[in-house]
PDB file of C-alpha atoms in Angstrom:
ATOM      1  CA  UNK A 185      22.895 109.829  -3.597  1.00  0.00           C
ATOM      2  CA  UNK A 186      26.125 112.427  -4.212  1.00  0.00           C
ATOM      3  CA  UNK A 187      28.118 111.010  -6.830  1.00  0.00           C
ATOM      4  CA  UNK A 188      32.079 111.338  -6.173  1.00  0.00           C
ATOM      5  CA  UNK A 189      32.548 113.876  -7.644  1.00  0.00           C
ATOM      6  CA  UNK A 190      30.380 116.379  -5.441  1.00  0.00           C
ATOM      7  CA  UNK A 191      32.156 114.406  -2.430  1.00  0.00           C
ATOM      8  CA  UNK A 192      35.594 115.702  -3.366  1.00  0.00           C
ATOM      9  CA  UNK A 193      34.608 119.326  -4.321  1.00  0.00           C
ATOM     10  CA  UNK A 194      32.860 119.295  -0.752  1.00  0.00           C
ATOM     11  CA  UNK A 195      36.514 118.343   0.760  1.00  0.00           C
ATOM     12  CA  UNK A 196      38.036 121.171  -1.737  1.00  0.00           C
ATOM     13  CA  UNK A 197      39.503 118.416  -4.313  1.00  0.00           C
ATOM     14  CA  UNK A 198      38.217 118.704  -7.811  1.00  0.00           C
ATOM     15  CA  UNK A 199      39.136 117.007 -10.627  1.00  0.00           C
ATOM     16  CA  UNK A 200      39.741 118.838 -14.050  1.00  0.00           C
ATOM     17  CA  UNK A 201      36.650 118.181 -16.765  1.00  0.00           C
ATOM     18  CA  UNK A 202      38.763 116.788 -19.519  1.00  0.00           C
ATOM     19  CA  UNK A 203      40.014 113.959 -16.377  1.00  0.00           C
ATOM     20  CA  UNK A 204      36.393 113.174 -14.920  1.00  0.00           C
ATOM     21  CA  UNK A 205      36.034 110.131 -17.201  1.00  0.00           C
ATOM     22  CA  UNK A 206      39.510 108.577 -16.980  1.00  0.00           C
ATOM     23  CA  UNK A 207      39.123 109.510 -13.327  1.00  0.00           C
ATOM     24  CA  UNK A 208      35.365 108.203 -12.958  1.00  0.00           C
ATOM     25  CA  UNK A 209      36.556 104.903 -14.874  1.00  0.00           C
ATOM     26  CA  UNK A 210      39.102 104.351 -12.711  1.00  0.00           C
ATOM     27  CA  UNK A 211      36.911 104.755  -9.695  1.00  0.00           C
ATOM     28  CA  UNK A 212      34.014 102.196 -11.347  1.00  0.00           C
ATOM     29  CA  UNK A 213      36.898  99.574 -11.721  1.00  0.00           C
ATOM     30  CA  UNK A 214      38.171  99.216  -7.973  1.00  0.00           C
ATOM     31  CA  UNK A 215      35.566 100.213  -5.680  1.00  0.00           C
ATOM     32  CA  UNK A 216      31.871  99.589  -5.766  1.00  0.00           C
ATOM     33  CA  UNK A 217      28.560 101.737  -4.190  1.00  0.00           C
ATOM     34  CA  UNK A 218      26.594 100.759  -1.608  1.00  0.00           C
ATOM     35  CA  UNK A 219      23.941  99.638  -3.467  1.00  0.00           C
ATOM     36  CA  UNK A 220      26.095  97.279  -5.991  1.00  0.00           C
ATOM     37  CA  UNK A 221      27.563  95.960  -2.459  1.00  0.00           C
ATOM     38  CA  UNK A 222      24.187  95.161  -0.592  1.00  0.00           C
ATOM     39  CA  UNK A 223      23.140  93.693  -3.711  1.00  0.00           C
ATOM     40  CA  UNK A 224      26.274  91.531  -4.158  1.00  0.00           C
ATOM     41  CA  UNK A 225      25.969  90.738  -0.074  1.00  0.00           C
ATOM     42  CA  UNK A 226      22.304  89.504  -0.694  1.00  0.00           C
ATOM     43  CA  UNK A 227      22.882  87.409  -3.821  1.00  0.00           C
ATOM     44  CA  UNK A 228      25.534  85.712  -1.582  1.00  0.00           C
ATOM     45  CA  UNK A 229      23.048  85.436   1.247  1.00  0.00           C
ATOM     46  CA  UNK A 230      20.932  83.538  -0.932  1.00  0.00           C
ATOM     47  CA  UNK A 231      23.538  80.945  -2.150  1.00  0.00           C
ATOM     48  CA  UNK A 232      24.686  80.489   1.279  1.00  0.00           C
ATOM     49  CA  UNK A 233      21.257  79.495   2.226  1.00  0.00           C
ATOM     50  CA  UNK A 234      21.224  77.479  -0.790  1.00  0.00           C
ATOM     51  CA  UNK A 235      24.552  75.490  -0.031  1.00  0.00           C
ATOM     52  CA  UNK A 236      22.841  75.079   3.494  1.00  0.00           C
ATOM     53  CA  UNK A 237      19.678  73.704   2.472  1.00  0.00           C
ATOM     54  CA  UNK A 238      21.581  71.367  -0.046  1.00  0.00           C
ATOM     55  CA  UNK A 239      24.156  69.905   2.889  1.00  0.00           C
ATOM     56  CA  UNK A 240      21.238  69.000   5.114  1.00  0.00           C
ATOM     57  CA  UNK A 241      19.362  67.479   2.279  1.00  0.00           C
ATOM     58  CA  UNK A 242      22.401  65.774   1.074  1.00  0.00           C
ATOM     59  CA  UNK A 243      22.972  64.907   5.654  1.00  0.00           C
ATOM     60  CA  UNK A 244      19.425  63.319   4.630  1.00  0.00           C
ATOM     61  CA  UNK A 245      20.117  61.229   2.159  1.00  0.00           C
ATOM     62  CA  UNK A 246      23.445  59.291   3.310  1.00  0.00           C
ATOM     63  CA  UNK A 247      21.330  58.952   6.456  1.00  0.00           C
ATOM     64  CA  UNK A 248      18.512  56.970   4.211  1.00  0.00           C
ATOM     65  CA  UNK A 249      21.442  54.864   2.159  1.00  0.00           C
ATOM     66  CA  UNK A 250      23.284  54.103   5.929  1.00  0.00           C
ATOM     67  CA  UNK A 251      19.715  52.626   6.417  1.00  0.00           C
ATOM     68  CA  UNK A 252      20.197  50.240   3.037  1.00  0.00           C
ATOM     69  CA  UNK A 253      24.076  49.968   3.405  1.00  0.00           C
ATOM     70  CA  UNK A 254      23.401  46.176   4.455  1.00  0.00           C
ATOM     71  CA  UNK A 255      20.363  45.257   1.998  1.00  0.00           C
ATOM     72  CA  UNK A 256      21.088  42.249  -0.530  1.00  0.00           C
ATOM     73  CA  UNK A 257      20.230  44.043  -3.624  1.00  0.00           C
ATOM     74  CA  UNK A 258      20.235  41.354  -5.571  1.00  0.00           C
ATOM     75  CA  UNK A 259      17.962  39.330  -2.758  1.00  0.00           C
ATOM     76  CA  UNK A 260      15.167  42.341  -2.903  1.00  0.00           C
ATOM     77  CA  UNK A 261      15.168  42.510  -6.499  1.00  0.00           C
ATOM     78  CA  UNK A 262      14.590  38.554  -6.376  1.00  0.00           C
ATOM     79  CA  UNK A 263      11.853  38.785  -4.071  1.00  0.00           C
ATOM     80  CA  UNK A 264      10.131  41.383  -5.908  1.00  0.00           C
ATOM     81  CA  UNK A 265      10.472  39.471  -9.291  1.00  0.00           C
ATOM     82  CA  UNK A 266       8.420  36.544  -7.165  1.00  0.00           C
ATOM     83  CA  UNK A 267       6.114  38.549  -5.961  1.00  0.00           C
ATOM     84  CA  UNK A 268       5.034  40.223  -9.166  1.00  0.00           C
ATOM     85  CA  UNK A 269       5.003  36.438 -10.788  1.00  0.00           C
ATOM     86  CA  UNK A 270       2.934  35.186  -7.492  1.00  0.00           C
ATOM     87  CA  UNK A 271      -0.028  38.050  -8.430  1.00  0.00           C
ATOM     88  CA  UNK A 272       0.876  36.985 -12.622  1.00  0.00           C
ATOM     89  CA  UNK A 273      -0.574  33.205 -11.386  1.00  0.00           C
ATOM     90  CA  UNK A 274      -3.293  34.546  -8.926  1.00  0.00           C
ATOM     91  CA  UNK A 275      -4.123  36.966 -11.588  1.00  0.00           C
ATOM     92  CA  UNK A 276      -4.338  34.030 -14.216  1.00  0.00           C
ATOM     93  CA  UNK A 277      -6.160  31.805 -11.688  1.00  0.00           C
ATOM     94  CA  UNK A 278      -8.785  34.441 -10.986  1.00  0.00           C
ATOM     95  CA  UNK A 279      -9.028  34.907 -14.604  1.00  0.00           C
ATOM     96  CA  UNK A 280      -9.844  31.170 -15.421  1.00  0.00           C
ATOM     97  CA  UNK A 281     -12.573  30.808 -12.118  1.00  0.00           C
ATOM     98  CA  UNK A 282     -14.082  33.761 -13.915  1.00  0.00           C
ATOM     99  CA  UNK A 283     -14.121  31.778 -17.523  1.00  0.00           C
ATOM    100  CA  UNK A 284     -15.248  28.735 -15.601  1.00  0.00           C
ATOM    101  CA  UNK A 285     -17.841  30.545 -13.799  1.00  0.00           C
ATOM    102  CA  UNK A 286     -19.389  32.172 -17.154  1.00  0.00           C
ATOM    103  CA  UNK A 287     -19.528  28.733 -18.950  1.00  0.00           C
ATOM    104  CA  UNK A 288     -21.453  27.543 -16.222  1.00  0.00           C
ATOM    105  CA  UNK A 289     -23.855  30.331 -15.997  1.00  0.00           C
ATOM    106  CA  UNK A 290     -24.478  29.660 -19.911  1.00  0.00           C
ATOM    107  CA  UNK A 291     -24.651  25.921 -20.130  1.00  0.00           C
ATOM    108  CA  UNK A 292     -27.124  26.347 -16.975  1.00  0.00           C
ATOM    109  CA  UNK A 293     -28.705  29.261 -19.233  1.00  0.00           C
ATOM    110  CA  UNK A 294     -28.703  26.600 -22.270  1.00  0.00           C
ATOM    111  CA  UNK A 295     -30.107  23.797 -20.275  1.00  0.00           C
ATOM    112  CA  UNK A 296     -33.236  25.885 -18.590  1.00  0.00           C
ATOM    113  CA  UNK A 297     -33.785  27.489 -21.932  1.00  0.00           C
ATOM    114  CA  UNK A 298     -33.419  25.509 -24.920  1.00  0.00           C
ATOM    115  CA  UNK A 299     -34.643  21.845 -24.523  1.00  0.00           C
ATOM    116  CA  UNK A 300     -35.127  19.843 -27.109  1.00  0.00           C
ATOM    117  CA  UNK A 301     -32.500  21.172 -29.451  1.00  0.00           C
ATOM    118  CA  UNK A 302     -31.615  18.520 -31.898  1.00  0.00           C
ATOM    119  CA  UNK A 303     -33.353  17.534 -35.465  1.00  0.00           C
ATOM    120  CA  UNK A 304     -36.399  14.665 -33.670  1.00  0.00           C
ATOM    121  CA  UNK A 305     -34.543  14.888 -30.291  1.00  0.00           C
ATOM    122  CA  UNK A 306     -36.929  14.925 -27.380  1.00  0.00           C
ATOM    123  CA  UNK A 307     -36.448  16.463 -23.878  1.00  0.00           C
ATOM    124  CA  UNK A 308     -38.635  16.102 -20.639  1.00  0.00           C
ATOM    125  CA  UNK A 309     -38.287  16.547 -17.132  1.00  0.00           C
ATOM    126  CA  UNK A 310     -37.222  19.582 -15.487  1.00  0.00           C
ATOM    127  CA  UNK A 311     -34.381  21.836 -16.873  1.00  0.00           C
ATOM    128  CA  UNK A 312     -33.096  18.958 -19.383  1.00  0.00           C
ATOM    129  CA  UNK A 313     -31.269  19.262 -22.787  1.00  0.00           C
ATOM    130  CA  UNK A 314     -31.603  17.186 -26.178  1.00  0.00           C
ATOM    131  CA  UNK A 315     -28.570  18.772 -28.067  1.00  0.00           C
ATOM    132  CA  UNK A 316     -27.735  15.458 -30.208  1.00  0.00           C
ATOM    133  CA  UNK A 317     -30.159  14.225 -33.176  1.00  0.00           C
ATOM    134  CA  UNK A 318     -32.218  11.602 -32.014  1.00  0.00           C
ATOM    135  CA  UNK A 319     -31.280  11.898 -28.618  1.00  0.00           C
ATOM    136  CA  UNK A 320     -33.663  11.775 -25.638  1.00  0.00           C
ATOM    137  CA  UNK A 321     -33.271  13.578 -22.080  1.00  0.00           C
ATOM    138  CA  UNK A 322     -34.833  13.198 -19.092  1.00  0.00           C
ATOM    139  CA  UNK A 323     -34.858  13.542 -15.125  1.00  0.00           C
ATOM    140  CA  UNK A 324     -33.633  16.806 -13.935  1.00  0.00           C
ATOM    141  CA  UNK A 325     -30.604  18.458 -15.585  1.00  0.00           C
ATOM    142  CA  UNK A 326     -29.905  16.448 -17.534  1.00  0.00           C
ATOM    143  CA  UNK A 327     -27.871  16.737 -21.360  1.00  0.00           C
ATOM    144  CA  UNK A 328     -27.890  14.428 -24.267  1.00  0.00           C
ATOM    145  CA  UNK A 329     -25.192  15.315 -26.438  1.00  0.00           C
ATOM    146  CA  UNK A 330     -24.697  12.390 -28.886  1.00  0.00           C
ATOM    147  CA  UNK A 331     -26.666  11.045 -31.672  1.00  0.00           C
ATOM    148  CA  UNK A 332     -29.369   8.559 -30.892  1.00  0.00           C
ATOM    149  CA  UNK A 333     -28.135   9.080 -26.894  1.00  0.00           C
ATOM    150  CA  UNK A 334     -30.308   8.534 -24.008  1.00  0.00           C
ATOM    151  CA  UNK A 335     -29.889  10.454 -20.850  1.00  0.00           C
ATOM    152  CA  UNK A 336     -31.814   9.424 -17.494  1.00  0.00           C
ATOM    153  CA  UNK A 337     -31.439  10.623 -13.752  1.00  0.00           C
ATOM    154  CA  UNK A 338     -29.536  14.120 -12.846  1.00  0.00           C
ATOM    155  CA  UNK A 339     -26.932  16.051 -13.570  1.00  0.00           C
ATOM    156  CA  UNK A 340     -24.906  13.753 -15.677  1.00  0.00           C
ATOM    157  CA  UNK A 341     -21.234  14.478 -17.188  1.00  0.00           C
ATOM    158  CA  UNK A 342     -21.548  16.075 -21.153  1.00  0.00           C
ATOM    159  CA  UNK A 343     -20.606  13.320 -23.603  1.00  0.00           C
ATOM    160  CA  UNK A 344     -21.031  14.023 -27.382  1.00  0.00           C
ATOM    161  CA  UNK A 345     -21.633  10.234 -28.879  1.00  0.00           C
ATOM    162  CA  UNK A 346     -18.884   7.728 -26.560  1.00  0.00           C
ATOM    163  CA  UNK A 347     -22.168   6.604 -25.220  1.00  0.00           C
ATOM    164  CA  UNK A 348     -25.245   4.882 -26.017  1.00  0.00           C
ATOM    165  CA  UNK A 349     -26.749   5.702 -22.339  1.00  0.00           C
ATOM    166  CA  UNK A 350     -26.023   7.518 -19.641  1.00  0.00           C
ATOM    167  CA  UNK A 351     -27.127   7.817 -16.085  1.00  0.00           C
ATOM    168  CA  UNK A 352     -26.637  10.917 -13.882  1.00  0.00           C
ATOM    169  CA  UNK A 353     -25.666  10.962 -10.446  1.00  0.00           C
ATOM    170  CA  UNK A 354     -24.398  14.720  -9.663  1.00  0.00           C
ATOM    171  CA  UNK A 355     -25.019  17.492  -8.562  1.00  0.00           C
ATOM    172  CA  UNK A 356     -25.772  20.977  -9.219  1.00  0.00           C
ATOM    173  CA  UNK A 357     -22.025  22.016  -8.106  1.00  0.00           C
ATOM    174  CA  UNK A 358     -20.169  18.474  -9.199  1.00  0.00           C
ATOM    175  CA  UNK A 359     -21.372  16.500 -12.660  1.00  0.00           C
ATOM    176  CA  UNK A 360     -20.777  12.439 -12.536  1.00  0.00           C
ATOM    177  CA  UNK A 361     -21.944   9.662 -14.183  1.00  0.00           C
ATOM    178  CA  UNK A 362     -23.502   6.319 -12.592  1.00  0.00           C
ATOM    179  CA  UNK A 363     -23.962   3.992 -14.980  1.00  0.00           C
ATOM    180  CA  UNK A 364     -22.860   4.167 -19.099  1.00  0.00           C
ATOM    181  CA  UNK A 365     -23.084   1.721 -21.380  1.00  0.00           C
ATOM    182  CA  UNK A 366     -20.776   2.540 -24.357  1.00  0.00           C
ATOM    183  CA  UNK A 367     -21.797   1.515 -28.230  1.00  0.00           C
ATOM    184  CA  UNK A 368     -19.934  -1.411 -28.021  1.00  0.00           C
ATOM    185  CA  UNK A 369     -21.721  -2.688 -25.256  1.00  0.00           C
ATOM    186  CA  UNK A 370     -19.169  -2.227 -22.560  1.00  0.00           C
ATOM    187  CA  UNK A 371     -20.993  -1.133 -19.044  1.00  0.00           C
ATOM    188  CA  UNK A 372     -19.471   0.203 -16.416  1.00  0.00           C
ATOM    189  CA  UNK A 373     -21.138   0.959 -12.762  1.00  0.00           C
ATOM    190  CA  UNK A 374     -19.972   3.405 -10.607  1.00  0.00           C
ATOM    191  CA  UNK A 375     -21.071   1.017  -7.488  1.00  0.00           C
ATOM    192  CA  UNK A 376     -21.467  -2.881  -7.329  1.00  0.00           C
ATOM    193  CA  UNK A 377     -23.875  -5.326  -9.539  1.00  0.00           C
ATOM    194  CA  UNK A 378     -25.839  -8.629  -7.730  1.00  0.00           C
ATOM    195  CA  UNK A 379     -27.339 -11.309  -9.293  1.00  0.00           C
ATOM    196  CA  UNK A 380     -30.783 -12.261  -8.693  1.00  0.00           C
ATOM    197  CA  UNK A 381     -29.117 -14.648  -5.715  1.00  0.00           C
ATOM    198  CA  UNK A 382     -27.512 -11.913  -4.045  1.00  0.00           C
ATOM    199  CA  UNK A 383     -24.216 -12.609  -5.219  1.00  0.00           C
ATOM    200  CA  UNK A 384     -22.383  -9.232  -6.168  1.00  0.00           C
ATOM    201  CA  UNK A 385     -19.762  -9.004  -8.779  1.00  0.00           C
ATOM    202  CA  UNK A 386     -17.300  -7.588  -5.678  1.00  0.00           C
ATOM    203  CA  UNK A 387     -17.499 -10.432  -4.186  1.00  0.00           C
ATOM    204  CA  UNK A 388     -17.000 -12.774  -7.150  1.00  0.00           C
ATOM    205  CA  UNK A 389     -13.687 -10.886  -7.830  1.00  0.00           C
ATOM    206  CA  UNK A 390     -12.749 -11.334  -3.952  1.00  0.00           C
ATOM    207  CA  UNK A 391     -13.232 -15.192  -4.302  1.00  0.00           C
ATOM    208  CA  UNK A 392     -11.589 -15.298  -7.713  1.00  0.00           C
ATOM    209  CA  UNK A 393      -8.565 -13.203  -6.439  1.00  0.00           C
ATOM    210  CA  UNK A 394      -8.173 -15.980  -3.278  1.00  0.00           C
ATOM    211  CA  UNK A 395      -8.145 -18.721  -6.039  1.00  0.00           C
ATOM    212  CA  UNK A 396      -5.176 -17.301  -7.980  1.00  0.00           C
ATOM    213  CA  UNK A 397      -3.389 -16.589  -5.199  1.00  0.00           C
ATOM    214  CA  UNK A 398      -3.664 -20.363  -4.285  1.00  0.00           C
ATOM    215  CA  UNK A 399      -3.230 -21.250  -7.542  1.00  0.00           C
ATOM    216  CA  UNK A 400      -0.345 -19.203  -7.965  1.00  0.00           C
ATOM    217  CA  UNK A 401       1.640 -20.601  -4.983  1.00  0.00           C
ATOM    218  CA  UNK A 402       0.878 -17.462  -2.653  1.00  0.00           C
ATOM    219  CA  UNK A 403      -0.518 -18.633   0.634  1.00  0.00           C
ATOM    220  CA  UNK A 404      -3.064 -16.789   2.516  1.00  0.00           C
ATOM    221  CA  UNK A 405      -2.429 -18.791   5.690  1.00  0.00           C
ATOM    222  CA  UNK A 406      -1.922 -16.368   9.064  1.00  0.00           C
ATOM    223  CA  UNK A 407       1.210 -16.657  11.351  1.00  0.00           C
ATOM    224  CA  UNK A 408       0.952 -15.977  15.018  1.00  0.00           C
ATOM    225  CA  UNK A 409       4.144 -16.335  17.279  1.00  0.00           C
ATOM    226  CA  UNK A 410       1.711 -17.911  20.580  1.00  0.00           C
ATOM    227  CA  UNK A 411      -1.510 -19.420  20.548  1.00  0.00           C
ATOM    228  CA  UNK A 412      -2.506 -16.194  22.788  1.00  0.00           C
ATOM    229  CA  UNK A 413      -1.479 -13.989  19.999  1.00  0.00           C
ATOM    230  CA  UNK A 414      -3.827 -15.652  18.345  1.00  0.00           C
ATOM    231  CA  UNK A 415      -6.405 -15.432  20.787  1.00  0.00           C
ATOM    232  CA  UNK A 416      -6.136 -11.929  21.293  1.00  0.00           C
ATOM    233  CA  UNK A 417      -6.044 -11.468  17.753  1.00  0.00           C
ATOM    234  CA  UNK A 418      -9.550 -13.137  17.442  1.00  0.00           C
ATOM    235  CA  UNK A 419     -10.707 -10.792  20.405  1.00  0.00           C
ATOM    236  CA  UNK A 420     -10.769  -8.147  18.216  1.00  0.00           C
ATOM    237  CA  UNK A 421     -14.038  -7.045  16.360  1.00  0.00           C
ATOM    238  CA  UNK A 422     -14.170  -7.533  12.613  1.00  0.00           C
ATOM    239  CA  UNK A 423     -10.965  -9.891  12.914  1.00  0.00           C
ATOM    240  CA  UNK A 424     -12.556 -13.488  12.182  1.00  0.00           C
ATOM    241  CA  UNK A 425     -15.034 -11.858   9.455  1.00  0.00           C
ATOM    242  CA  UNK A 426     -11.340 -12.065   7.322  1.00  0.00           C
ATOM    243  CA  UNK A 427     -11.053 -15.657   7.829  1.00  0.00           C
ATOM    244  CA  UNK A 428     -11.742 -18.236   5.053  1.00  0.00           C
ATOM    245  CA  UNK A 429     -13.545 -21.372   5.645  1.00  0.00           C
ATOM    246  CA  UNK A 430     -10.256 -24.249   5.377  1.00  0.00           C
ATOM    247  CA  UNK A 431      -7.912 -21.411   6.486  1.00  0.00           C
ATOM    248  CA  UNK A 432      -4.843 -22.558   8.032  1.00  0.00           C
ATOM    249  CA  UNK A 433      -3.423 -21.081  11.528  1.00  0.00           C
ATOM    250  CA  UNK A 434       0.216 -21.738  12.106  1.00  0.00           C
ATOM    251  CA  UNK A 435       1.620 -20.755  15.229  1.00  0.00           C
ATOM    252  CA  UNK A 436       5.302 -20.822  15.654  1.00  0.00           C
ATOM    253  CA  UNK A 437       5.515 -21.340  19.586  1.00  0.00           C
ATOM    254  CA  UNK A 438       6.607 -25.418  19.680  1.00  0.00           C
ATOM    255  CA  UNK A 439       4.954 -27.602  21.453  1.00  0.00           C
ATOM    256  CA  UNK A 440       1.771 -26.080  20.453  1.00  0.00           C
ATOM    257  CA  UNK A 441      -0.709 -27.471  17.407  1.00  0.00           C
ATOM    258  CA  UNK A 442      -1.962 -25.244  14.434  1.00  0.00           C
ATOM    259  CA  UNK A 443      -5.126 -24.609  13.247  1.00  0.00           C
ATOM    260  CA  UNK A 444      -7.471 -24.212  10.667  1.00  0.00           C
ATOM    261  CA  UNK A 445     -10.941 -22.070  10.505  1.00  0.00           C
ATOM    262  CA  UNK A 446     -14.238 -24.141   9.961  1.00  0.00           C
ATOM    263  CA  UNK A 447     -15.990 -20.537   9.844  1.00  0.00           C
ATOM    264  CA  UNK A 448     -17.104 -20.526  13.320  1.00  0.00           C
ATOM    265  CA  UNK A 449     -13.857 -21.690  15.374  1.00  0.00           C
ATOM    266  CA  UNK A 450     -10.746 -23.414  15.597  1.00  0.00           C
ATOM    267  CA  UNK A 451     -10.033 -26.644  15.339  1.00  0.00           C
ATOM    268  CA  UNK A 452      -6.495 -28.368  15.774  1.00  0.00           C
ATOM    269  CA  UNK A 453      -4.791 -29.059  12.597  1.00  0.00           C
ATOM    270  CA  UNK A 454      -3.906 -32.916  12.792  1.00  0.00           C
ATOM    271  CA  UNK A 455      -1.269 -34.226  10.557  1.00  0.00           C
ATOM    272  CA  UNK A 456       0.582 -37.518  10.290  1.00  0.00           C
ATOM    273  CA  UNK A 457       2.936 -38.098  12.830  1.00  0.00           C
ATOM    274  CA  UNK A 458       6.281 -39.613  11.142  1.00  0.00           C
ATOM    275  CA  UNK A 459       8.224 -42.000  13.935  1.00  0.00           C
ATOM    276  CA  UNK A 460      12.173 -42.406  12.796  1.00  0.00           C
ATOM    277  CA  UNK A 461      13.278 -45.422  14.925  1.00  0.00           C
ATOM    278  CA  UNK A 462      16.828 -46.155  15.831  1.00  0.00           C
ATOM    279  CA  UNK A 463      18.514 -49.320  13.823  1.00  0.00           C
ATOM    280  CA  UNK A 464      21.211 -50.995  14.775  1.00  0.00           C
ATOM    281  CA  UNK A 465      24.269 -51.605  12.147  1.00  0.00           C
ATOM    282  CA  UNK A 466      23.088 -55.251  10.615  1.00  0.00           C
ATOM    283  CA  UNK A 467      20.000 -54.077  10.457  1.00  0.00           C
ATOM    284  CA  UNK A 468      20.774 -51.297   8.473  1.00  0.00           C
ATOM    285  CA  UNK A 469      23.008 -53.523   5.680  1.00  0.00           C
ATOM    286  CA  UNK A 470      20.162 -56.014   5.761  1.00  0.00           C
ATOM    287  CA  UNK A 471      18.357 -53.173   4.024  1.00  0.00           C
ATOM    288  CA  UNK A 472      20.593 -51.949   2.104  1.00  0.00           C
ATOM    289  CA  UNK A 473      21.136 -55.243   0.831  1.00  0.00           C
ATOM    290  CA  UNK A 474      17.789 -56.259   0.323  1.00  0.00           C
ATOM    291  CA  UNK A 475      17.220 -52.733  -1.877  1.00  0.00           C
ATOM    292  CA  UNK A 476      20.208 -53.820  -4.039  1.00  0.00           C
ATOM    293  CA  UNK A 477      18.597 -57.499  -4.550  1.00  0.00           C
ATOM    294  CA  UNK A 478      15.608 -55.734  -5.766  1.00  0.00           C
ATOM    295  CA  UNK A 479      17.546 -53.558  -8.053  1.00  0.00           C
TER     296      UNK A 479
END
């Protein structure tokens, strides 16, 4: 590339030596070459591009926040704060099934391998534990935990010395006692007891419940507005199994008796009938006057 220089002396201009570097100064301060202008043209190319690039990223975004311009911040924050402590509880839940799960897995690991584990405790059956001294366990899965305890039947609830004996009634997936007597000598049955005369404790309370109640003023008498109320009352199955023997009937309809239950039927509830005759004025003072004499 000619520098200026050789450009003017081709045109016949030429520029005196001691000049050239004012001259060439002067030159390098107001005009540029082609190469420092291509240069200068591509680096603003490039930030055009740039500026571009940035306004359609920038188009972008207020397209995404026109999207949100109607979201409850505050809402969505709340939800999320939920919905992290919702998985926190499941999390904690999970955890505890897991804990649950292991102690189960031992204790049935305990019970199948160590038997009789107390000092002169004795075990028997299948997959049963004496863990108290001087207890004894028996039937199948079965765990004496207390001292001196005895243990019969299946899959009874742990105790570790309320009670003198337990029986089991469970199940592999659900431990529950039957029948414990304490060390005070307090029983307690998970069903009913009968005597020898097939009378059952249930039924003892029943009749002793009816007694207070008619001790106590309440009245166990039934109240039908018609006699066929009544009637179709009885008609129903089960119905006259809840009658008393002596249980009065009343029904409200006049002209119509009550009734009380003999345990197989009706029968017509018969009371004194009380007759109020009419008296006449002297008859009434003749009483009167007699009740004073008397007086």
């Amino acid at each position: 590339m000619k520098n200026i220089f050789e450009i003017m002396k081709e045109y016949g201009l030429e520029v005196p030596e001691d000049k050239k570097k004012e001259f060439e100064a002067a030159v390098l301060e107001n005009y540029k070459t082609i190469s420092d202008y291509n240069n200068q043209k591509t680096a603003l190319d490039t930030a055009n591009e740039k500026l571009k690039a940035a306004e359609e990223t920038m188009g972008g975004l207020n397209g995404k926040l026109a999207e949100y311009k109607d979201v409850d911040v505050s809402g969505l924050k709340q939800q999320i704060d939920d919905l992290t402590e919702d998985l926190k509880k499941k999390d904690e839940e999970h955890q505890k099934q897991l804990a649950d799960r292991d102690f189960e897995d031992l204790l049935k690991d305990s019970i199948s391998q160590a038997r009789a584990a107390g000092n002169y405790s004795h075990a028997e059956g299948s997959n049963t534990q004496a863990v108290g001294e001087c207890s004894h366990a028996e039937g199948d899965n079965t765990v004496a935990g207390g001292q001196a305890q005895h243990v019969s039947g299946k899959y009874n609830e742990y105790d570790s010395g309320q009670y003198a004996t337990i029986v089991g009634g469970g199940t592999s997936s659900e431990r529950k006692n039957i029948n414990t007597l304490d060390w005070a000598g307090n029983g307690w049955f998970a069903g009913d007891v009968t005597n020898g005369a097939g009378v059952s404790l249930n039924s003892l309370k029943s009749a002793v419940d009816n007694i207070g109640a008619i001790a106590g003023g309440a009245s166990i008498a039934k109240v039908f507005d018609t006699k066929e109320d009544l009637d179709v009352w009885l008609a129903v199955e089960g119905n006259s199994d809840t009658l008393s023997v002596s249980q009065n009937i009343y029904i409200k309809e006049t002209g119509t008796p009550d009734y009380w239950w003999d345990g197989t039927g009706l029968q017509p509830l018969e009371t004194d009938k009380v007759v109020i005759e009419s008296m006449t004025y002297d008859e009434t003072m003749a009483v009167l006057n007699a009740t004073e004499e008397v007086a």
